[in-house]
Coordinates of C-alpha atoms in Angstrom, one line a residue:
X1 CA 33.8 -65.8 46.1
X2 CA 37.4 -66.7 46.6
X3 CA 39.2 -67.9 43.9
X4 CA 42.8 -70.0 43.9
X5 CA 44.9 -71.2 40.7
X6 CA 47.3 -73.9 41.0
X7 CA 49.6 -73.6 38.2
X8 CA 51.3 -76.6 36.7
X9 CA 54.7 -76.4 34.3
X10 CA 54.5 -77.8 30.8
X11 CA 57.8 -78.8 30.8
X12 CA 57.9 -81.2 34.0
X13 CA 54.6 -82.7 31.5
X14 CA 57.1 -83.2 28.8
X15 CA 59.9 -84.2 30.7
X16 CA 57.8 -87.3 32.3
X17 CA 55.9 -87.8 29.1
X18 CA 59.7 -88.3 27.8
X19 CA 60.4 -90.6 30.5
X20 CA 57.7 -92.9 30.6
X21 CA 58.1 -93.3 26.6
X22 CA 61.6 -93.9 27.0
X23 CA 60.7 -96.5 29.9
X24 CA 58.0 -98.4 28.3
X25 CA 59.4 -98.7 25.2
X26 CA 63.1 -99.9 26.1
X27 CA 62.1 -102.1 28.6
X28 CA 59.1 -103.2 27.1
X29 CA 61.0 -104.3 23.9
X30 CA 63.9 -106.2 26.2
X31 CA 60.5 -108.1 27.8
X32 CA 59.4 -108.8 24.1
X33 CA 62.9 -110.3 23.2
X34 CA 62.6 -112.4 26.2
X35 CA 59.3 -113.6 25.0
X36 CA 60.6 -113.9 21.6
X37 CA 63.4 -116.2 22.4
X38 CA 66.2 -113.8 21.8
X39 CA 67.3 -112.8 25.5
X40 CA 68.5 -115.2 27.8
X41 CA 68.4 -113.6 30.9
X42 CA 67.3 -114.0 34.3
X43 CA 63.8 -114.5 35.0
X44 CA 63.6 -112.0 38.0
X45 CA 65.5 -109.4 34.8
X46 CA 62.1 -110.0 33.2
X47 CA 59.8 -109.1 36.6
X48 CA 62.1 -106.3 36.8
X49 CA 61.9 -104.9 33.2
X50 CA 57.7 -105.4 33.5
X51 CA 58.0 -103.3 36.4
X52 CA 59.3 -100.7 34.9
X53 CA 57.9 -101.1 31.9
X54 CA 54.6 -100.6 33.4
X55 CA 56.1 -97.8 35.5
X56 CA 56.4 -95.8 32.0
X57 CA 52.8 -96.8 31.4
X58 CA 51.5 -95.3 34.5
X59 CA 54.2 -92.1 34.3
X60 CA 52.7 -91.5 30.5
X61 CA 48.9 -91.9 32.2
X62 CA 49.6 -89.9 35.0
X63 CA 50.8 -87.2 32.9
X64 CA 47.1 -86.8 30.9
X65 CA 45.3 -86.4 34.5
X66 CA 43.3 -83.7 35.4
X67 CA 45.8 -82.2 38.1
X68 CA 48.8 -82.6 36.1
X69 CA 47.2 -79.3 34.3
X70 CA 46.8 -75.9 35.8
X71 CA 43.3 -76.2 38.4
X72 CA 41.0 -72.8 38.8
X73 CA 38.9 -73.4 42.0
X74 CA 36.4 -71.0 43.0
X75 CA 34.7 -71.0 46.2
X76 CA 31.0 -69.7 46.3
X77 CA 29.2 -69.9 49.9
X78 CA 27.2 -72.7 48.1
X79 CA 29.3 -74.6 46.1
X80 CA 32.6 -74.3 44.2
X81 CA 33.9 -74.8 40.6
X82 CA 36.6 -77.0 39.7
X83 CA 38.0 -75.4 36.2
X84 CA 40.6 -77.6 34.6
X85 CA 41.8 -78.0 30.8
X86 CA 38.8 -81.3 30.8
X87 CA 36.2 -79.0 31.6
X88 CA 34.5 -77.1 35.1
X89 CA 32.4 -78.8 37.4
X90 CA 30.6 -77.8 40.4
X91 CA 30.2 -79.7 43.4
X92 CA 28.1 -78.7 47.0
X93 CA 30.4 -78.8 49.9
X94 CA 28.9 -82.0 51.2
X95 CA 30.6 -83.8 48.8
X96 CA 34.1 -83.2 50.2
X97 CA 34.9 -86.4 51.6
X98 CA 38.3 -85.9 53.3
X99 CA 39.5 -82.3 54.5
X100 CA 43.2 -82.1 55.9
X101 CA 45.3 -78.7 56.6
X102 CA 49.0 -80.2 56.2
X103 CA 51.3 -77.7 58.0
X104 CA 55.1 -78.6 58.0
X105 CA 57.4 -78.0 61.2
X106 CA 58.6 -74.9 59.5
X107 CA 55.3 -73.2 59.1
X108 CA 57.0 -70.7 56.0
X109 CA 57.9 -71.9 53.8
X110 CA 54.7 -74.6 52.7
X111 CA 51.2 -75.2 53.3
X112 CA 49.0 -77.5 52.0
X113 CA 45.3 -78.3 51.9
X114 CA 44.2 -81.2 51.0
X115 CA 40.3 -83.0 50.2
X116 CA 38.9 -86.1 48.6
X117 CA 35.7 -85.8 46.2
X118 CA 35.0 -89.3 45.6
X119 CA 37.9 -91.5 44.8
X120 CA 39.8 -87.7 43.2
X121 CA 42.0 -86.1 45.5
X122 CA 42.9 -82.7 45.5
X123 CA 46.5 -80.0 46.4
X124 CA 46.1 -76.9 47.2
X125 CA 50.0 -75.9 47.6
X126 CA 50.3 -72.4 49.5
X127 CA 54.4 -71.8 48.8
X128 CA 54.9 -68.7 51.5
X129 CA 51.8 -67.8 52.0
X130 CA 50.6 -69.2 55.3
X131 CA 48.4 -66.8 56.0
X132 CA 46.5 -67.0 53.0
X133 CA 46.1 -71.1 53.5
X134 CA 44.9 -70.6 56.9
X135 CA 41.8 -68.5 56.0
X136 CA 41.2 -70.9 52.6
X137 CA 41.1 -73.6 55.4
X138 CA 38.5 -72.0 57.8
X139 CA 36.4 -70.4 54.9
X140 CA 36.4 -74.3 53.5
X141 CA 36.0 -76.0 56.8
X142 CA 33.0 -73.8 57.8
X143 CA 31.4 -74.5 54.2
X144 CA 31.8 -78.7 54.6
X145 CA 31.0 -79.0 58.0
X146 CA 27.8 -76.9 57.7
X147 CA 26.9 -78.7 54.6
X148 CA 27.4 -82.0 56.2
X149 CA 25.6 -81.0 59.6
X150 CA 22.9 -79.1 57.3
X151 CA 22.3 -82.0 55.9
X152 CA 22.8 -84.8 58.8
X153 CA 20.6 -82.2 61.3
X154 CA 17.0 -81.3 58.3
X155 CA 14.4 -83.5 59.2
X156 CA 13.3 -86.0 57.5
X157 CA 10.3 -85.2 54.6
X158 CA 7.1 -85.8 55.8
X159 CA 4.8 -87.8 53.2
X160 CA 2.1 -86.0 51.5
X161 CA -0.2 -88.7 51.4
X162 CA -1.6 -91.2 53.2
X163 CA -0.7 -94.6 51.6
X164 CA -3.2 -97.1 50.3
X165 CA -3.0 -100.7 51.1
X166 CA -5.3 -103.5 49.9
X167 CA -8.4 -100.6 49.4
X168 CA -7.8 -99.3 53.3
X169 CA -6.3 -96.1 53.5
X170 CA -3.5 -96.5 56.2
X171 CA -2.4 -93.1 58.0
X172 CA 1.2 -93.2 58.5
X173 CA 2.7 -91.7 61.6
X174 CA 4.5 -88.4 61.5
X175 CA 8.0 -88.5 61.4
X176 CA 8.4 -86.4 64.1
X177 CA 6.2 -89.1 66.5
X178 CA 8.3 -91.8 65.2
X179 CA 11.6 -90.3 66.1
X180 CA 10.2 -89.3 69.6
X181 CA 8.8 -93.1 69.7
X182 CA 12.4 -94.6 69.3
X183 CA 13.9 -92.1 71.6
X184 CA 11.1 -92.9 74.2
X185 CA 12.0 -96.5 73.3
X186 CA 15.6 -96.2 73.5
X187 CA 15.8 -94.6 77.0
X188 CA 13.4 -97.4 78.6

C-alpha cells in the first residue's frame, strides 16, 4: 500500500473565507443600492460589482470543498481510499477517468499528478521530490490501465439459460460464436 498526504493550510482557508465575505458583502450591498434607487452609477458599475460579488460567492464555496482540506490517499493493488475531512471513499482504478503526469521544464523543483474521477479532479503536488512522483505515476498508471484493459479485454457473460419465447424454448448462440460470426462477417 502506498500512502500520500496532501496537506492544506488553515490560514490560506481563512484568509479567502475573509475575502470572499468582504467581496460579496461590499459589492453586493453597492448592487442592492443600485436596485434600491440610491446609487446612480453606471450600468456596466453594476455588471461589474455582480461579478465580483459573485466572485466572493464562489471564493466562500470554494473554500468548503473537499480539496481545500488536507487529502489521505492510499493506494491498494485493487483500489484506493480517498480520506478527506467529508469522509473516505474507495474507488477501483477503472474509475480514473483522466491520468496526466505534469512535469515542469525544471524537473526539481515540482511535480504534479493529476486524475479526474467523474466530474472531481484531483493534485497530487510532489514539491522536490521527483523521484518519488515518478514511481506514484507508474505504480498508478499500471493500476488504471490494467483495470481499464481488465475490464475492456473479460469476455462477455455467457447466459445461463436458454430464453423462452411464446412457449418455444429458443437456444441462444454462445458469445464466443457470435463474436467469431461478426469477425468472419467483418473481414468478407
Amino acid at each position: 500500500m502506498v500512502r500520500y498526504t496532501v496537506k492544506k493550510r488553515k490560514k490560506t482557508r481563512l484568509t479567502l473565507r475573509i475575502l470572499g465575505f468582504f467581496l460579496a458583502g461590499f459589492f453586493g450591498g453597492m448592487v442592492a443600492l443600485f436596485f434600491m434607487g440610491k446609487y446612480h452609477g453606471h450600468y456596466i458599475a453594476l455588471v461589474f460589482f455582480m461579478l465580483l460579488t459573485l466572485y466572493g460567492i464562489a471564493l466562500i464555496a470554494h473554500t468548503f470543498s473537499k480539496t481545500a482540506y488536507d487529502i489521505t490517499y492510499e493506494f491498494d493493488v485493487d483500489d484506493f481510499t480517498i480520506k478527506s475531512w467529508r469522509g473516505e471513499k474507495t474507488y477501483p482504478y477503472n474509475v480514473i477517468r483522466d491520468l496526466n503526469h505534469i512535469v515542469p521544464e525544471n524537473e526539481n523543483i515540482y511535480s504534479i499528478i493529476h486524475f479526474y474521477i467523474g466530474k472531481e479532479n484531483y493534485l497530487l503536488p510532489f514539491s522536490y521530490r521527483k523521484e518519488l512522483a515518478d514511481q506514484m505515476y507508474i505504480f498508478l498508471n499500471e493500476r488504471v490501465t490494467s483495470a481499464i484493459l481488465g475490464e475492456d479485454l473479460r469476455p462477455p457473460k455467457k447466459p445461463e439459460k436458454d430464453a423462452v419465447v411464446d412457449g418455444e424454448a429458443v437456444v441462444k448462440e454462445s458469445t464466443e460464436e457470435a463474436v467469431k460470426q461478426s469477425m468472419n462477417e467483418t473481414v468478407k
